[in-house]
């Protein structure tokens, strides 16, 4: 396949997805091709990147994989927004890989290992998908809530701190290490489990810029090899027969594949997902064995301390932006009587924000850090944990055995005070809620040079 033919097919694939309105929630994509250039980047403009969620990246990569199936064994390749020249070269490598693959048993798939990686954990995401790609443009967007916070940029610079996880296209921000105060602050009324306040030293970590979306979770389910068993699916995101919440599940299995339900936005947060289902995704996305989803030791969900610091930074404030309460800032239930009206609501009528909507934004630029959906944390929940010596250890998290897992952030179904950054609750890990989602977190060593 010559260079011009590759260009034509790339243009067709991406334009079909974006410009033809296949994803109506995405703005048109400015391709900005120069047919005379030696390398023709297919990366969207920075303005578009800021306007859409990470699902768009996944969709573009998936569409290009369909257009160039011979590069299927190197699917992470498309998450790096390759040039046309690089795609042309990869096609030849792909032909050779397919020839070698045909000589192996059907169930065996060999992936190239990165330097220093000696083996692939069974059931893990392929190693080539594990690493993060740095996003070189700076986060120069002005304060997202000009009516309720000072003029200027985010309190913390994200220059050189933006990365993209290659397994699912998620944008992640590098949160700098610091000694931070955890627990109920002086400007708020602390509730059970939020006291005593204490200092914790945290090393740098990567935090997802937004909760994991329905579209991203569906893709995860479809990519698992071997597919999860029915028992595992019931542990994660499938409701038992007769569960009255079946009508509110955002995903459906049809023709041996998982799909986002019709009339559901793919960039809605994934809900009705248990701690087990969130942990399985976090393991897969970071190259670990997702079969080990019932243990927290190797989890890539944030600790409670990481989550609280990422939400409000080093300021002892109630909410990520300060003390102001306004519907423009967070999605919560301002009048609990409204919940009665939602008892028989259709799935599409649940008052959830898309994950890329700029509400609940922290000073680091993380979206959805207050309200919309609760988010699972790595820790075992213990209301007395802050009184223990373990709570003040470096990078503290509660690794003790227990029946409940922690959740943070509040939701569309709860009052504003539950969306405070220090507010903490616990649920059993099997719990699935219509107002409960998750995001991932990883050590900064994943991007250390």
PDB file of C-alpha atoms in Angstrom, residues 146-338:
ATOM      1  CA  UNK A 146     -14.522  32.684  36.752  1.00  0.00           C
ATOM      2  CA  UNK A 147     -17.565  33.724  38.787  1.00  0.00           C
ATOM      3  CA  UNK A 148     -16.492  31.789  41.855  1.00  0.00           C
ATOM      4  CA  UNK A 149     -12.693  31.685  41.908  1.00  0.00           C
ATOM      5  CA  UNK A 150      -9.826  34.111  41.279  1.00  0.00           C
ATOM      6  CA  UNK A 151      -8.729  35.052  37.809  1.00  0.00           C
ATOM      7  CA  UNK A 152      -5.744  33.242  36.398  1.00  0.00           C
ATOM      8  CA  UNK A 153      -4.600  29.731  35.709  1.00  0.00           C
ATOM      9  CA  UNK A 154      -5.013  26.676  37.897  1.00  0.00           C
ATOM     10  CA  UNK A 155      -3.201  26.988  41.211  1.00  0.00           C
ATOM     11  CA  UNK A 156      -0.784  24.235  40.177  1.00  0.00           C
ATOM     12  CA  UNK A 157       1.033  24.237  36.857  1.00  0.00           C
ATOM     13  CA  UNK A 158       0.568  21.106  34.751  1.00  0.00           C
ATOM     14  CA  UNK A 159       3.362  22.036  32.359  1.00  0.00           C
ATOM     15  CA  UNK A 160       5.222  18.843  31.423  1.00  0.00           C
ATOM     16  CA  UNK A 161       2.765  16.941  33.601  1.00  0.00           C
ATOM     17  CA  UNK A 162       0.141  15.728  31.112  1.00  0.00           C
ATOM     18  CA  UNK A 163       0.250  12.123  29.936  1.00  0.00           C
ATOM     19  CA  UNK A 164      -1.934   9.735  28.015  1.00  0.00           C
ATOM     20  CA  UNK A 165      -2.405   6.132  29.107  1.00  0.00           C
ATOM     21  CA  UNK A 166      -1.907   4.055  26.012  1.00  0.00           C
ATOM     22  CA  UNK A 167      -4.217   1.205  26.995  1.00  0.00           C
ATOM     23  CA  UNK A 168      -7.406   3.272  26.959  1.00  0.00           C
ATOM     24  CA  UNK A 169      -6.471   6.781  25.792  1.00  0.00           C
ATOM     25  CA  UNK A 170      -7.166   8.350  29.195  1.00  0.00           C
ATOM     26  CA  UNK A 171      -5.445  11.669  29.866  1.00  0.00           C
ATOM     27  CA  UNK A 172      -3.661  11.685  33.228  1.00  0.00           C
ATOM     28  CA  UNK A 173      -2.103  14.524  35.197  1.00  0.00           C
ATOM     29  CA  UNK A 174       1.083  14.228  37.209  1.00  0.00           C
ATOM     30  CA  UNK A 175       0.205  15.332  40.743  1.00  0.00           C
ATOM     31  CA  UNK A 176       3.345  16.585  42.550  1.00  0.00           C
ATOM     32  CA  UNK A 177       4.422  14.987  45.799  1.00  0.00           C
ATOM     33  CA  UNK A 178       3.751  16.982  48.966  1.00  0.00           C
ATOM     34  CA  UNK A 179       3.055  16.774  52.669  1.00  0.00           C
ATOM     35  CA  UNK A 180      -0.686  17.371  52.860  1.00  0.00           C
ATOM     36  CA  UNK A 181      -3.291  17.703  55.579  1.00  0.00           C
ATOM     37  CA  UNK A 182      -5.945  15.007  55.391  1.00  0.00           C
ATOM     38  CA  UNK A 183      -9.305  15.091  57.154  1.00  0.00           C
ATOM     39  CA  UNK A 184     -11.998  17.598  58.081  1.00  0.00           C
ATOM     40  CA  UNK A 185     -10.656  21.138  57.850  1.00  0.00           C
ATOM     41  CA  UNK A 186     -11.256  24.192  59.998  1.00  0.00           C
ATOM     42  CA  UNK A 187     -13.731  25.704  57.533  1.00  0.00           C
ATOM     43  CA  UNK A 188     -16.125  22.767  57.580  1.00  0.00           C
ATOM     44  CA  UNK A 189     -18.094  20.678  60.001  1.00  0.00           C
ATOM     45  CA  UNK A 190     -16.309  17.354  60.091  1.00  0.00           C
ATOM     46  CA  UNK A 191     -18.404  14.212  60.156  1.00  0.00           C
ATOM     47  CA  UNK A 192     -17.755  10.732  61.484  1.00  0.00           C
ATOM     48  CA  UNK A 193     -14.514   9.356  60.120  1.00  0.00           C
ATOM     49  CA  UNK A 194     -13.007  12.720  59.085  1.00  0.00           C
ATOM     50  CA  UNK A 195     -11.106  13.383  62.329  1.00  0.00           C
ATOM     51  CA  UNK A 196      -8.474  13.831  63.533  1.00  0.00           C
ATOM     52  CA  UNK A 197      -6.850  15.824  60.767  1.00  0.00           C
ATOM     53  CA  UNK A 198      -3.296  14.680  60.139  1.00  0.00           C
ATOM     54  CA  UNK A 199      -0.345  15.171  57.802  1.00  0.00           C
ATOM     55  CA  UNK A 200       0.596  12.590  55.188  1.00  0.00           C
ATOM     56  CA  UNK A 201       3.622  12.655  52.901  1.00  0.00           C
ATOM     57  CA  UNK A 202       2.640  11.619  49.386  1.00  0.00           C
ATOM     58  CA  UNK A 203       5.024  10.947  46.531  1.00  0.00           C
ATOM     59  CA  UNK A 204       4.073  12.090  43.024  1.00  0.00           C
ATOM     60  CA  UNK A 205       1.390  10.118  41.214  1.00  0.00           C
ATOM     61  CA  UNK A 206      -0.647  10.106  38.010  1.00  0.00           C
ATOM     62  CA  UNK A 207      -4.390  10.718  38.313  1.00  0.00           C
ATOM     63  CA  UNK A 208      -7.007  10.248  35.589  1.00  0.00           C
ATOM     64  CA  UNK A 209      -8.303  13.639  34.501  1.00  0.00           C
ATOM     65  CA  UNK A 210     -11.884  12.311  34.565  1.00  0.00           C
ATOM     66  CA  UNK A 211     -13.839   9.235  35.711  1.00  0.00           C
ATOM     67  CA  UNK A 212     -13.819   6.193  33.425  1.00  0.00           C
ATOM     68  CA  UNK A 213     -16.647   6.462  30.892  1.00  0.00           C
ATOM     69  CA  UNK A 214     -19.260   3.926  29.792  1.00  0.00           C
ATOM     70  CA  UNK A 215     -17.663   3.748  26.346  1.00  0.00           C
ATOM     71  CA  UNK A 216     -14.224   3.050  27.803  1.00  0.00           C
ATOM     72  CA  UNK A 217     -15.569   0.298  30.061  1.00  0.00           C
ATOM     73  CA  UNK A 218     -17.396  -1.388  27.171  1.00  0.00           C
ATOM     74  CA  UNK A 219     -14.183  -1.398  25.171  1.00  0.00           C
ATOM     75  CA  UNK A 220     -12.371  -2.961  28.134  1.00  0.00           C
ATOM     76  CA  UNK A 221     -14.935  -5.772  28.343  1.00  0.00           C
ATOM     77  CA  UNK A 222     -14.639  -6.473  24.624  1.00  0.00           C
ATOM     78  CA  UNK A 223     -10.827  -6.555  24.647  1.00  0.00           C
ATOM     79  CA  UNK A 224     -10.314  -9.064  27.455  1.00  0.00           C
ATOM     80  CA  UNK A 225      -8.734 -12.331  26.345  1.00  0.00           C
ATOM     81  CA  UNK A 226     -10.050 -14.729  27.478  1.00  0.00           C
ATOM     82  CA  UNK A 227     -13.417 -13.026  28.049  1.00  0.00           C
ATOM     83  CA  UNK A 228     -14.544 -12.723  31.667  1.00  0.00           C
ATOM     84  CA  UNK A 229     -16.744 -15.506  32.982  1.00  0.00           C
ATOM     85  CA  UNK A 230     -20.361 -14.926  33.957  1.00  0.00           C
ATOM     86  CA  UNK A 231     -19.329 -15.122  37.608  1.00  0.00           C
ATOM     87  CA  UNK A 232     -16.715 -12.408  37.063  1.00  0.00           C
ATOM     88  CA  UNK A 233     -19.204 -10.224  35.202  1.00  0.00           C
ATOM     89  CA  UNK A 234     -21.672 -10.589  38.079  1.00  0.00           C
ATOM     90  CA  UNK A 235     -18.869  -9.506  40.399  1.00  0.00           C
ATOM     91  CA  UNK A 236     -18.143  -6.438  38.243  1.00  0.00           C
ATOM     92  CA  UNK A 237     -21.022  -4.828  36.378  1.00  0.00           C
ATOM     93  CA  UNK A 238     -23.824  -7.286  35.571  1.00  0.00           C
ATOM     94  CA  UNK A 239     -26.882  -7.225  37.806  1.00  0.00           C
ATOM     95  CA  UNK A 240     -28.510 -10.400  39.073  1.00  0.00           C
ATOM     96  CA  UNK A 241     -31.771 -11.532  37.444  1.00  0.00           C
ATOM     97  CA  UNK A 242     -34.707  -9.697  38.955  1.00  0.00           C
ATOM     98  CA  UNK A 243     -32.653  -6.696  40.083  1.00  0.00           C
ATOM     99  CA  UNK A 244     -34.947  -3.686  39.644  1.00  0.00           C
ATOM    100  CA  UNK A 245     -31.999  -1.559  38.502  1.00  0.00           C
ATOM    101  CA  UNK A 246     -31.599  -3.534  35.261  1.00  0.00           C
ATOM    102  CA  UNK A 247     -33.272  -0.700  33.357  1.00  0.00           C
ATOM    103  CA  UNK A 248     -30.549   1.689  34.547  1.00  0.00           C
ATOM    104  CA  UNK A 249     -27.547  -0.348  33.445  1.00  0.00           C
ATOM    105  CA  UNK A 250     -25.794   1.688  30.702  1.00  0.00           C
ATOM    106  CA  UNK A 251     -24.390  -1.373  28.906  1.00  0.00           C
ATOM    107  CA  UNK A 252     -25.899  -4.366  27.109  1.00  0.00           C
ATOM    108  CA  UNK A 253     -24.545  -7.593  25.616  1.00  0.00           C
ATOM    109  CA  UNK A 254     -25.651  -8.307  22.063  1.00  0.00           C
ATOM    110  CA  UNK A 255     -24.194 -10.469  19.274  1.00  0.00           C
ATOM    111  CA  UNK A 256     -21.479 -11.737  21.638  1.00  0.00           C
ATOM    112  CA  UNK A 257     -20.160  -8.220  22.252  1.00  0.00           C
ATOM    113  CA  UNK A 258     -20.791  -5.482  24.781  1.00  0.00           C
ATOM    114  CA  UNK A 259     -22.386  -2.221  23.660  1.00  0.00           C
ATOM    115  CA  UNK A 260     -23.354   1.133  25.116  1.00  0.00           C
ATOM    116  CA  UNK A 261     -27.146   1.164  25.315  1.00  0.00           C
ATOM    117  CA  UNK A 262     -28.994   3.202  22.720  1.00  0.00           C
ATOM    118  CA  UNK A 263     -29.632   6.817  23.724  1.00  0.00           C
ATOM    119  CA  UNK A 264     -26.879   6.607  26.362  1.00  0.00           C
ATOM    120  CA  UNK A 265     -23.912   8.919  25.903  1.00  0.00           C
ATOM    121  CA  UNK A 266     -20.660   6.940  25.683  1.00  0.00           C
ATOM    122  CA  UNK A 267     -18.998   9.722  27.685  1.00  0.00           C
ATOM    123  CA  UNK A 268     -21.282   9.215  30.668  1.00  0.00           C
ATOM    124  CA  UNK A 269     -19.438   7.923  33.749  1.00  0.00           C
ATOM    125  CA  UNK A 270     -19.545   4.148  34.098  1.00  0.00           C
ATOM    126  CA  UNK A 271     -22.037   3.402  36.879  1.00  0.00           C
ATOM    127  CA  UNK A 272     -23.376   0.243  38.510  1.00  0.00           C
ATOM    128  CA  UNK A 273     -19.806  -0.995  38.694  1.00  0.00           C
ATOM    129  CA  UNK A 274     -18.548  -2.653  41.867  1.00  0.00           C
ATOM    130  CA  UNK A 275     -15.169  -2.131  43.514  1.00  0.00           C
ATOM    131  CA  UNK A 276     -14.198  -5.450  41.961  1.00  0.00           C
ATOM    132  CA  UNK A 277     -15.170  -4.192  38.496  1.00  0.00           C
ATOM    133  CA  UNK A 278     -13.314  -0.925  39.012  1.00  0.00           C
ATOM    134  CA  UNK A 279     -10.221  -2.717  40.274  1.00  0.00           C
ATOM    135  CA  UNK A 280     -10.259  -5.175  37.352  1.00  0.00           C
ATOM    136  CA  UNK A 281     -10.257  -2.248  34.915  1.00  0.00           C
ATOM    137  CA  UNK A 282      -7.446  -0.517  36.803  1.00  0.00           C
ATOM    138  CA  UNK A 283      -5.283  -3.649  36.689  1.00  0.00           C
ATOM    139  CA  UNK A 284      -5.923  -4.231  32.982  1.00  0.00           C
ATOM    140  CA  UNK A 285      -5.232  -0.598  32.088  1.00  0.00           C
ATOM    141  CA  UNK A 286      -1.822  -0.763  33.761  1.00  0.00           C
ATOM    142  CA  UNK A 287      -0.682  -4.116  32.421  1.00  0.00           C
ATOM    143  CA  UNK A 288      -1.418  -6.293  35.430  1.00  0.00           C
ATOM    144  CA  UNK A 289      -3.455  -9.478  35.730  1.00  0.00           C
ATOM    145  CA  UNK A 290      -7.116  -8.469  35.951  1.00  0.00           C
ATOM    146  CA  UNK A 291      -8.009 -11.925  37.314  1.00  0.00           C
ATOM    147  CA  UNK A 292      -6.590 -10.702  40.641  1.00  0.00           C
ATOM    148  CA  UNK A 293      -9.355  -8.103  40.993  1.00  0.00           C
ATOM    149  CA  UNK A 294     -10.432  -9.043  44.523  1.00  0.00           C
ATOM    150  CA  UNK A 295      -7.184  -7.873  46.124  1.00  0.00           C
ATOM    151  CA  UNK A 296      -6.156  -4.265  46.773  1.00  0.00           C
ATOM    152  CA  UNK A 297      -2.420  -4.852  47.109  1.00  0.00           C
ATOM    153  CA  UNK A 298      -1.765  -4.274  43.401  1.00  0.00           C
ATOM    154  CA  UNK A 299      -4.696  -1.942  42.768  1.00  0.00           C
ATOM    155  CA  UNK A 300      -4.460   1.142  40.564  1.00  0.00           C
ATOM    156  CA  UNK A 301      -7.373   2.893  42.227  1.00  0.00           C
ATOM    157  CA  UNK A 302      -6.369   6.004  44.212  1.00  0.00           C
ATOM    158  CA  UNK A 303      -5.859   5.816  47.942  1.00  0.00           C
ATOM    159  CA  UNK A 304      -8.133   8.014  50.037  1.00  0.00           C
ATOM    160  CA  UNK A 305      -5.201  10.330  50.782  1.00  0.00           C
ATOM    161  CA  UNK A 306      -4.280  10.622  47.100  1.00  0.00           C
ATOM    162  CA  UNK A 307      -7.890  11.292  46.162  1.00  0.00           C
ATOM    163  CA  UNK A 308      -8.374  13.996  48.814  1.00  0.00           C
ATOM    164  CA  UNK A 309      -5.117  15.756  47.907  1.00  0.00           C
ATOM    165  CA  UNK A 310      -5.949  15.595  44.182  1.00  0.00           C
ATOM    166  CA  UNK A 311      -9.375  17.085  44.946  1.00  0.00           C
ATOM    167  CA  UNK A 312      -8.439  20.124  47.025  1.00  0.00           C
ATOM    168  CA  UNK A 313      -4.666  20.443  46.857  1.00  0.00           C
ATOM    169  CA  UNK A 314      -2.936  21.783  49.949  1.00  0.00           C
ATOM    170  CA  UNK A 315      -5.683  24.239  50.949  1.00  0.00           C
ATOM    171  CA  UNK A 316      -7.924  23.357  53.950  1.00  0.00           C
ATOM    172  CA  UNK A 317     -11.098  24.087  52.005  1.00  0.00           C
ATOM    173  CA  UNK A 318     -14.386  22.228  51.850  1.00  0.00           C
ATOM    174  CA  UNK A 319     -14.588  21.875  48.076  1.00  0.00           C
ATOM    175  CA  UNK A 320     -11.962  21.756  45.311  1.00  0.00           C
ATOM    176  CA  UNK A 321     -12.486  25.445  44.478  1.00  0.00           C
ATOM    177  CA  UNK A 322     -13.124  26.811  47.992  1.00  0.00           C
ATOM    178  CA  UNK A 323     -16.333  27.291  49.967  1.00  0.00           C
ATOM    179  CA  UNK A 324     -18.823  28.556  47.351  1.00  0.00           C
ATOM    180  CA  UNK A 325     -21.843  26.375  46.580  1.00  0.00           C
ATOM    181  CA  UNK A 326     -23.498  26.788  43.207  1.00  0.00           C
ATOM    182  CA  UNK A 327     -24.998  24.494  40.571  1.00  0.00           C
ATOM    183  CA  UNK A 328     -22.408  25.731  38.077  1.00  0.00           C
ATOM    184  CA  UNK A 329     -19.705  24.201  40.245  1.00  0.00           C
ATOM    185  CA  UNK A 330     -20.975  20.741  41.092  1.00  0.00           C
ATOM    186  CA  UNK A 331     -23.711  18.261  40.254  1.00  0.00           C
ATOM    187  CA  UNK A 332     -25.495  17.252  43.455  1.00  0.00           C
ATOM    188  CA  UNK A 333     -29.096  16.941  44.620  1.00  0.00           C
ATOM    189  CA  UNK A 334     -30.027  20.358  45.961  1.00  0.00           C
ATOM    190  CA  UNK A 335     -33.530  19.225  46.961  1.00  0.00           C
ATOM    191  CA  UNK A 336     -33.880  15.628  48.168  1.00  0.00           C
ATOM    192  CA  UNK A 337     -37.570  15.673  47.213  1.00  0.00           C
ATOM    193  CA  UNK A 338     -36.415  15.515  43.591  1.00  0.00           C
TER     194      UNK A 338
END
